[in-house]
mmCIF file of C-alpha atoms in Angstrom:
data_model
loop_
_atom_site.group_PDB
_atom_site.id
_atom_site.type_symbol
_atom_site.label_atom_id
_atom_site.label_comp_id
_atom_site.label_asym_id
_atom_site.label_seq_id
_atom_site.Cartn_x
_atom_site.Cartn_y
_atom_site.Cartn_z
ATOM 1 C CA UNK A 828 66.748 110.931 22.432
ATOM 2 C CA UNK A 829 66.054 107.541 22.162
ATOM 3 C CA UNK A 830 68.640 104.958 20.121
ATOM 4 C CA UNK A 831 66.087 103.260 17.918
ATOM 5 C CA UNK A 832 63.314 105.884 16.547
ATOM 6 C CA UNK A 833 60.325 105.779 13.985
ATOM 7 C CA UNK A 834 61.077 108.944 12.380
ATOM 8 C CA UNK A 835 58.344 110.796 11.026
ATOM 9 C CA UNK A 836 56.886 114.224 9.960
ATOM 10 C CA UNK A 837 56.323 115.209 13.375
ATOM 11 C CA UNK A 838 59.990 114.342 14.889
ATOM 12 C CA UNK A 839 61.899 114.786 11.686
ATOM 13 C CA UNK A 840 62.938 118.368 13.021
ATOM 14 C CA UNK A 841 64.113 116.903 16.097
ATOM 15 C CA UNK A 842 66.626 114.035 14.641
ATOM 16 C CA UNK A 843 68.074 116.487 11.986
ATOM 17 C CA UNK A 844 68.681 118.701 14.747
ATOM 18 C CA UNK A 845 70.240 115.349 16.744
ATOM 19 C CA UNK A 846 72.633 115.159 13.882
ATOM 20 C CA UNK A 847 74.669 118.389 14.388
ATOM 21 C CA UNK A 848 76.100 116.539 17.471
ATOM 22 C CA UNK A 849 75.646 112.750 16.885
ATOM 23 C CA UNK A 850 75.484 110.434 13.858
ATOM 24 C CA UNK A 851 72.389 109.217 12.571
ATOM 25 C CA UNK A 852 71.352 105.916 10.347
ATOM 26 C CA UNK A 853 67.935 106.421 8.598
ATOM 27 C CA UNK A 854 67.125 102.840 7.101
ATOM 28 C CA UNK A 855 63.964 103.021 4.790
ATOM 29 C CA UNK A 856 62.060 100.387 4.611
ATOM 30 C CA UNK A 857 58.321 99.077 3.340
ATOM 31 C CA UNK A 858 56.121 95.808 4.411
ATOM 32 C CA UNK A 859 56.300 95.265 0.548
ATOM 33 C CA UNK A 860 60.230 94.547 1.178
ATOM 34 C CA UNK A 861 60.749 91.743 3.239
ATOM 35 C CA UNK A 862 64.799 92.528 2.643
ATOM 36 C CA UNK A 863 64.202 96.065 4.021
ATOM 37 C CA UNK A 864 62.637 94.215 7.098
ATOM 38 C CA UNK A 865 65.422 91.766 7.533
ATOM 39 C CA UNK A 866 67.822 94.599 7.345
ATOM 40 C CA UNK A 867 66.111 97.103 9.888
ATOM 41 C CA UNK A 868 66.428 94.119 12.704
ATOM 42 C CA UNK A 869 70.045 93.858 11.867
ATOM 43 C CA UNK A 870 70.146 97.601 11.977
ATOM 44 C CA UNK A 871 68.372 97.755 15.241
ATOM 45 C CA UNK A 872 70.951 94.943 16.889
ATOM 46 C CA UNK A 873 73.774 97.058 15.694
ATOM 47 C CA UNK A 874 72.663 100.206 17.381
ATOM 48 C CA UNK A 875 71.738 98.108 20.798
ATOM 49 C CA UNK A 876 75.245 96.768 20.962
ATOM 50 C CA UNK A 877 77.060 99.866 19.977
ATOM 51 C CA UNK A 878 76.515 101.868 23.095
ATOM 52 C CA UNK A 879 75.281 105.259 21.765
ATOM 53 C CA UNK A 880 77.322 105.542 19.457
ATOM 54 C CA UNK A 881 74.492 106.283 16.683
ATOM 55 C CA UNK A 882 70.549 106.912 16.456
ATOM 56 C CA UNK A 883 68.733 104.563 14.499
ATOM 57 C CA UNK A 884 65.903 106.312 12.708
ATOM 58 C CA UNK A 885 63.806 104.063 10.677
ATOM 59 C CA UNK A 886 61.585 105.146 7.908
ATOM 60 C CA UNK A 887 58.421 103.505 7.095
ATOM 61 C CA UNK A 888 57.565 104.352 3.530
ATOM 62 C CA UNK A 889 54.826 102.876 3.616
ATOM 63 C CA UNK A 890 53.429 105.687 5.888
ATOM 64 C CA UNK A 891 56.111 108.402 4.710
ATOM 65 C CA UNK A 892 56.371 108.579 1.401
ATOM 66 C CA UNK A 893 57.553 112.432 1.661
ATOM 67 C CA UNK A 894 60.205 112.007 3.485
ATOM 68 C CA UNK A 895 61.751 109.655 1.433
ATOM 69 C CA UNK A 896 60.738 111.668 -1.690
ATOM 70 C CA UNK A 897 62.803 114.589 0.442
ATOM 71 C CA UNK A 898 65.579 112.227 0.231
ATOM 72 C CA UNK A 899 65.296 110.836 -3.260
ATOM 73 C CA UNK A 900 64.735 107.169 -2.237
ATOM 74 C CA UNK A 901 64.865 105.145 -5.500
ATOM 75 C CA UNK A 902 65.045 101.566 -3.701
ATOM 76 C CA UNK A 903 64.501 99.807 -0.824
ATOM 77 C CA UNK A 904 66.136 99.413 1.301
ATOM 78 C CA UNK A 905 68.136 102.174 0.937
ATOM 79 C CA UNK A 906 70.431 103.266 4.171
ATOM 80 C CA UNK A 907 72.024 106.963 4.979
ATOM 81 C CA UNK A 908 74.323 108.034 7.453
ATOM 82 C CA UNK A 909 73.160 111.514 8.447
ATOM 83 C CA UNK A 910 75.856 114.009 9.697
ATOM 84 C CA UNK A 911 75.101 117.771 10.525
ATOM 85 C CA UNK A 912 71.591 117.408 9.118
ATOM 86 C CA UNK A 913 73.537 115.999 5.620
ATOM 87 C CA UNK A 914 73.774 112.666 4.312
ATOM 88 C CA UNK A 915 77.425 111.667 4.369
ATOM 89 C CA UNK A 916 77.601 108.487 3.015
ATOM 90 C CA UNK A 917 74.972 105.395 2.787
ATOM 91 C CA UNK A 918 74.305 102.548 0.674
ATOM 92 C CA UNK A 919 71.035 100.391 -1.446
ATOM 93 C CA UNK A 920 70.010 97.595 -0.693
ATOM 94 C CA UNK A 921 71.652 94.744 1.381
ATOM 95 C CA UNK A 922 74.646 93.965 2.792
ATOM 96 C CA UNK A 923 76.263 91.978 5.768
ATOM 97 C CA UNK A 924 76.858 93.167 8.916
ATOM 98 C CA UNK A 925 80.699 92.742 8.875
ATOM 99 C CA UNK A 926 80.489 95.187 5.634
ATOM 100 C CA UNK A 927 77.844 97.590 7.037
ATOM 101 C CA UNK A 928 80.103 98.243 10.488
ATOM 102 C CA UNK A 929 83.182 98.806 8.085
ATOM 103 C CA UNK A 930 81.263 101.404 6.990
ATOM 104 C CA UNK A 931 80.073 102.936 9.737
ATOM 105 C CA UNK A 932 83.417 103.128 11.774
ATOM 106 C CA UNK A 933 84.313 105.427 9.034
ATOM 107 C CA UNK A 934 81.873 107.892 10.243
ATOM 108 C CA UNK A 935 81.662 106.821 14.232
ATOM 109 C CA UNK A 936 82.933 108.071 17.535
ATOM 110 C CA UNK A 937 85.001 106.045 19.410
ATOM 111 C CA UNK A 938 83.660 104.782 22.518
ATOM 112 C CA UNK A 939 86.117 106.850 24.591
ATOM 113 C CA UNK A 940 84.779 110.152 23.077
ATOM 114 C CA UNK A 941 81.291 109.209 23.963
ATOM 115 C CA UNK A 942 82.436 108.492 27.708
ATOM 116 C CA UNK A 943 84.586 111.488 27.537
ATOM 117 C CA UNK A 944 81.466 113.979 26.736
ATOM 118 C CA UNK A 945 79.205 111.999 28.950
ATOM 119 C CA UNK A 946 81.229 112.698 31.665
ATOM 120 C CA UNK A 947 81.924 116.176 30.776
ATOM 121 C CA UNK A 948 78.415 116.682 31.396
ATOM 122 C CA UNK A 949 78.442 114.933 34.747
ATOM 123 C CA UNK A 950 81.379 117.398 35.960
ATOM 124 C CA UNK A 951 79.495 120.601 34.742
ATOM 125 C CA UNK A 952 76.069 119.513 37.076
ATOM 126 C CA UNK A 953 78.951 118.735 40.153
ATOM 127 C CA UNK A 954 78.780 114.961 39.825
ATOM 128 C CA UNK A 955 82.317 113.758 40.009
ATOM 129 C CA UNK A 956 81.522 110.374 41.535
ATOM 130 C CA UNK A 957 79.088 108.899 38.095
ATOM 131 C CA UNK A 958 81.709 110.908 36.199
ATOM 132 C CA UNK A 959 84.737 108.986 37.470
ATOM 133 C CA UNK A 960 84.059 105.522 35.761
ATOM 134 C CA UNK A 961 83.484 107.013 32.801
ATOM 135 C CA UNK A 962 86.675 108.367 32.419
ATOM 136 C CA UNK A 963 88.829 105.812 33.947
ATOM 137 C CA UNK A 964 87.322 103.481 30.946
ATOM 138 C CA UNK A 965 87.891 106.722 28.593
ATOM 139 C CA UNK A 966 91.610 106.831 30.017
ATOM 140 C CA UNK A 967 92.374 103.261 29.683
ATOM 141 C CA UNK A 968 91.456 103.406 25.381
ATOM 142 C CA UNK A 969 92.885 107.148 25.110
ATOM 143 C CA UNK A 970 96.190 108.528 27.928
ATOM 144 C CA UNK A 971 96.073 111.911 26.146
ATOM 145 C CA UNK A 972 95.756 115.024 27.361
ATOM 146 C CA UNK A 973 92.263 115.408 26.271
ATOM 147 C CA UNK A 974 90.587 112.881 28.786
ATOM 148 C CA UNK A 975 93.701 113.045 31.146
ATOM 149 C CA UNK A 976 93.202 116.502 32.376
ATOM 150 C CA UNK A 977 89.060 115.802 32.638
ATOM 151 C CA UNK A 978 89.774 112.265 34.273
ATOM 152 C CA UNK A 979 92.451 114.585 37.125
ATOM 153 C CA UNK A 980 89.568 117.287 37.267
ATOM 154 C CA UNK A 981 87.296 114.670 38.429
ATOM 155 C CA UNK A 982 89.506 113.094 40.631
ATOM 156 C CA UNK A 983 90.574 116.559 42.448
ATOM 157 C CA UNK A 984 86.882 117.258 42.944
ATOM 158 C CA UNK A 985 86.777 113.865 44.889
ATOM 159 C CA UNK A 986 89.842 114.463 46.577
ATOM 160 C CA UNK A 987 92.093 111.576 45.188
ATOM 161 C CA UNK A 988 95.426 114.152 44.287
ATOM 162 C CA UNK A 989 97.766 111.562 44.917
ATOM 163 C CA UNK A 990 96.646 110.092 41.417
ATOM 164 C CA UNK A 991 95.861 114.063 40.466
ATOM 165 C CA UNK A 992 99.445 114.864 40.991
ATOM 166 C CA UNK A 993 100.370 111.664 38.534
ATOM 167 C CA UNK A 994 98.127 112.750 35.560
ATOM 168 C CA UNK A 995 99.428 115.871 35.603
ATOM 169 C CA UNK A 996 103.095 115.181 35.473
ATOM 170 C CA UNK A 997 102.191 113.481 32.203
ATOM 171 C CA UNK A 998 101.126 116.000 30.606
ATOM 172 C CA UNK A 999 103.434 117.450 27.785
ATOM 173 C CA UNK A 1000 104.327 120.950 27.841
ATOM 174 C CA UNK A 1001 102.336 121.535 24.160
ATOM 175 C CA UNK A 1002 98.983 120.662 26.322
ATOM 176 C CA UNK A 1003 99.292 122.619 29.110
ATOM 177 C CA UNK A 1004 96.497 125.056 28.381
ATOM 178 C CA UNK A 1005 94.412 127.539 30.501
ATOM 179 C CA UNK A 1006 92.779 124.059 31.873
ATOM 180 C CA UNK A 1007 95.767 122.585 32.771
ATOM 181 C CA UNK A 1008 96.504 125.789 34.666
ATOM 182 C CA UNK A 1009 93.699 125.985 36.385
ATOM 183 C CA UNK A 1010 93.852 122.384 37.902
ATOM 184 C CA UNK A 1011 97.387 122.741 38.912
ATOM 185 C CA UNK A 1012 96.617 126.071 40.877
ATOM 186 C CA UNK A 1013 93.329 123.990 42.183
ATOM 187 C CA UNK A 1014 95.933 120.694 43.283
ATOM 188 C CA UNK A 1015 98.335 123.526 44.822
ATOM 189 C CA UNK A 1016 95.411 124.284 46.941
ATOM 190 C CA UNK A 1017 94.726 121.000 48.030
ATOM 191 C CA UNK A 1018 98.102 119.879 48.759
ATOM 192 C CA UNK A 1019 98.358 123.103 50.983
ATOM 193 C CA UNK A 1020 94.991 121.859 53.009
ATOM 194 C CA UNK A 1021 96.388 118.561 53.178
ATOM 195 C CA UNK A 1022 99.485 119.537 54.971
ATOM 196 C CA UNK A 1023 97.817 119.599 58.545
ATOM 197 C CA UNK A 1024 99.838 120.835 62.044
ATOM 198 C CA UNK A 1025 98.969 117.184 63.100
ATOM 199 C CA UNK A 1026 101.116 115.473 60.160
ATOM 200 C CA UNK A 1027 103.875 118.121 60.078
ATOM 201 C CA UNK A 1028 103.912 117.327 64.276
ATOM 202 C CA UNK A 1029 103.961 113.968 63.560
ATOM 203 C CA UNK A 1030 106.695 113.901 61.263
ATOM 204 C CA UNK A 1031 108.979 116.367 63.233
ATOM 205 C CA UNK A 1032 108.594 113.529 65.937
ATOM 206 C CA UNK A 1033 109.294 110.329 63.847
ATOM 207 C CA UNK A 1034 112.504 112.386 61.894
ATOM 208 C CA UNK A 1035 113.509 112.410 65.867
ATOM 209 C CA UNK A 1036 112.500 109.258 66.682
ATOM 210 C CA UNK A 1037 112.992 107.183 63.098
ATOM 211 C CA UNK A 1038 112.802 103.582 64.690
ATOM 212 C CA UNK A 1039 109.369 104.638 67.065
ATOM 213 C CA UNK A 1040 106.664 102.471 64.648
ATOM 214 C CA UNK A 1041 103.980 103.517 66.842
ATOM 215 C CA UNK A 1042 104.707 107.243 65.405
ATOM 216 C CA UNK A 1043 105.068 105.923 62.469
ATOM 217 C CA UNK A 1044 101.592 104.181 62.258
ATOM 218 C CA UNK A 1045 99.800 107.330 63.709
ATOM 219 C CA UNK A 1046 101.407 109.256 60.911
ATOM 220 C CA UNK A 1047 100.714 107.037 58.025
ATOM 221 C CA UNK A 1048 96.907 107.386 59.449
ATOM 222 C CA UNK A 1049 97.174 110.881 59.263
ATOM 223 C CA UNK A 1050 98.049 110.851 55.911
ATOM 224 C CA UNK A 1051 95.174 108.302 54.877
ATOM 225 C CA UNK A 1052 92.941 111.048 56.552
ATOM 226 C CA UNK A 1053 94.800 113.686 54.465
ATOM 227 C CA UNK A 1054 93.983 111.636 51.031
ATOM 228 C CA UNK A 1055 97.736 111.482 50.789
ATOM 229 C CA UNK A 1056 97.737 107.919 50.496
ATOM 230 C CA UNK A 1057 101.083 107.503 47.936
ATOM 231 C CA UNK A 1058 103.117 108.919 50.897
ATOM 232 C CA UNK A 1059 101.929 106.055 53.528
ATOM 233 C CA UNK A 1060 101.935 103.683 51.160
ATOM 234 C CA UNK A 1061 105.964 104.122 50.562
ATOM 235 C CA UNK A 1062 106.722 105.011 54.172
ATOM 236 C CA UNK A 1063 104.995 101.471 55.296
ATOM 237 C CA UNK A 1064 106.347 99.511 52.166
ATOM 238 C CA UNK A 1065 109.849 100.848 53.101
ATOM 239 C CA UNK A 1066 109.362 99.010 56.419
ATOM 240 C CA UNK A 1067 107.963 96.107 55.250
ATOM 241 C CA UNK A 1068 110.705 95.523 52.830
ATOM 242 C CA UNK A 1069 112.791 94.887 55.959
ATOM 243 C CA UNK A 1070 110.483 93.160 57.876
ATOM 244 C CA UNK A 1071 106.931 91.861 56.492
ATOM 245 C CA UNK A 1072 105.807 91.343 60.306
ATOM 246 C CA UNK A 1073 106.992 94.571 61.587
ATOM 247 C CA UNK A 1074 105.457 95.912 64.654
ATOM 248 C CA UNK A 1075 103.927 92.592 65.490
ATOM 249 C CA UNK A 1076 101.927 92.403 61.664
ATOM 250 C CA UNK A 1077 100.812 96.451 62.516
ATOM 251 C CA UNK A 1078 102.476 97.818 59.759
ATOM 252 C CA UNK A 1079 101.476 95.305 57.188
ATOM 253 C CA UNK A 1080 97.739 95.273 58.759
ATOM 254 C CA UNK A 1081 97.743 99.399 57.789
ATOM 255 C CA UNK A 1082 99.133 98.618 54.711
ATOM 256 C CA UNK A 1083 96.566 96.426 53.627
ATOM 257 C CA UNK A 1084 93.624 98.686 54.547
ATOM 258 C CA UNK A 1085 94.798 101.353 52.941
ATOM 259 C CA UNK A 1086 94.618 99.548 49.771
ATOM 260 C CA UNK A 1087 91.681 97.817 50.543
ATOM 261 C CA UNK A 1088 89.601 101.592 51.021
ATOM 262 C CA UNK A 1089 91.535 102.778 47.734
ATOM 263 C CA UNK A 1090 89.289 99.842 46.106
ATOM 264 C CA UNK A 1091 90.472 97.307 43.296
ATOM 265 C CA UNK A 1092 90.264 99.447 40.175
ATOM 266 C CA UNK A 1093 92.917 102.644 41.770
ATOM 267 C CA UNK A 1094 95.956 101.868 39.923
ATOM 268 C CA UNK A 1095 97.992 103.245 42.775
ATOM 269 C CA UNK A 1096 96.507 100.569 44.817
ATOM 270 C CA UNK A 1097 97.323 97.864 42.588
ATOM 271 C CA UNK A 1098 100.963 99.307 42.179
ATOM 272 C CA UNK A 1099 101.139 98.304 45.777
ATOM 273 C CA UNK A 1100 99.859 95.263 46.054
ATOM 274 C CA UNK A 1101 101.762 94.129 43.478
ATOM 275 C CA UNK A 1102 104.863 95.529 45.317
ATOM 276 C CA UNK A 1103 103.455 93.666 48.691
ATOM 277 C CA UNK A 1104 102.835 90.538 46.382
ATOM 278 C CA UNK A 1105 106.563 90.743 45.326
ATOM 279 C CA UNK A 1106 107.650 90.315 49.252
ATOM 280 C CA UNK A 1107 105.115 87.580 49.698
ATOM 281 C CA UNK A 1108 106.061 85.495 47.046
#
């Protein structure tokens, strides 16, 4: 449904319906009201810039009288906040925008809860990847368990269980639901595919060999491969914190393109760099 609406006999079904699962603002308004005019444009700004967080229905009573007979309209403009097909709260005539968002937030979702759903909806039709951004913004306003366990669902669906395995370590032992079950047998799983003959070959030989770099380097790789990235990252930072050129600049060259394919935003990746930045400067 669209943010900004004409609401009329014909669609008045519709937005009621809307309102079981999302706020709505009717604003009625008339031609004859020049203040009810002013007040619908500041109405319609409020609802561009609040991402989604409301529907804007606007009634012309010029054209619908009825519906806001149905409501018992005695002014205009007169402005309702419509909650499970109820008004909930509203207020006649006009007022600034500082007062009318006061208002509002009483009665709002956060932005986090919007993300959170949005992306809940993503994950049901399998798309992790549009999902992901979503709730890393979700996570950032709101660490608990609620968006936590969707944010490590989506990021176990893309493979990332490094960070999986950090979410769920956070999460208290009152949260740990049926969900939280299920994504802990799912990261068991993964960590058990991850855990290749080629890495555990690889490590056998450098635990032999703990000074060969060139084993070292092949196993780190493996481990990229593996989407075990936490576990290169600290075996090549434990080098580098002895020597930054080690292995003629190999070691630091891996280092850096691990983070660089974990992209700017992973915080695991930053962790690093900052620890890399620390040895630098």
């Amino acid at each position: 449904m669209d943010t900004v609406l004409d609401l009329t006999k014909e669609n008045i079904q519709q937005v009621v319906d809307a309102s079981m699962q999302q706020v709505v603002v009717l604003t009625f308004w008339s031609q004859q009201s020049p203040e009810s005019m002013a007040l619908v444009q500041t109405l319609q700004q409020m609802a561009a810039s609040q991402s989604g967080r409301f529907i804007l229905a606007k009634v012309n009573c010029d054209a619908e009288m009825e519906i806001a007979n149905y409501f018992q309209i005695q002014s205009l403009p007169t402005t309702l906040v419509l909650r499970e097909g109820k008004p909930i709260d509203g207020f006649a005539g006009v007022q600034e925008q500082p007062q009318i968002q006061a208002m509002f937030e009483q009665h709002l979702p956060q932005l986090w809860q919007l993300q959170l759903t949005e992306a809940k909806t993503l994950l049901a039709n399998d798309n992790a990847e549009q999902a992901l951004p979503l709730l890393k913004e979700a996570y950032q306003a709101n660490q608990q368990a609620e968006v936590a366990l969707v944010y490590a669902d989506a990021l176990l669906k893309l493979g990332q269980i490094e960070q999986v395995k950090v979410l769920l370590s956070g999460i208290g032992l009152a949260d740990q639901d049926s969900y939280y079950q299920s994504l802990q047998a799912k990261l068991s799983l993964a960590l058990d595919a991850a855990d290749t003959p080629e890495i555990r070959n690889l490590q056998a030989d450098l635990d032999a060999n703990p000074n060969d770099l060139s084993l070292l380097l092949a196993l780190c790789k493996a481990l990229n491969s593996a989407k075990r990235d936490e576990e290169a990252l600290e075996k090549l930072f434990s080098v580098l914190v002895k020597d930054i050129t080690a292995h003629d600049g190999g070691v630091k060259q891996l280092f850096m393109e691990i983070l660089t394919a974990m992209g700017p935003g992973n915080p695991l990746a930053n962790q690093y760099r900052r620890k890399l930045y620390s040895l630098l400067y």
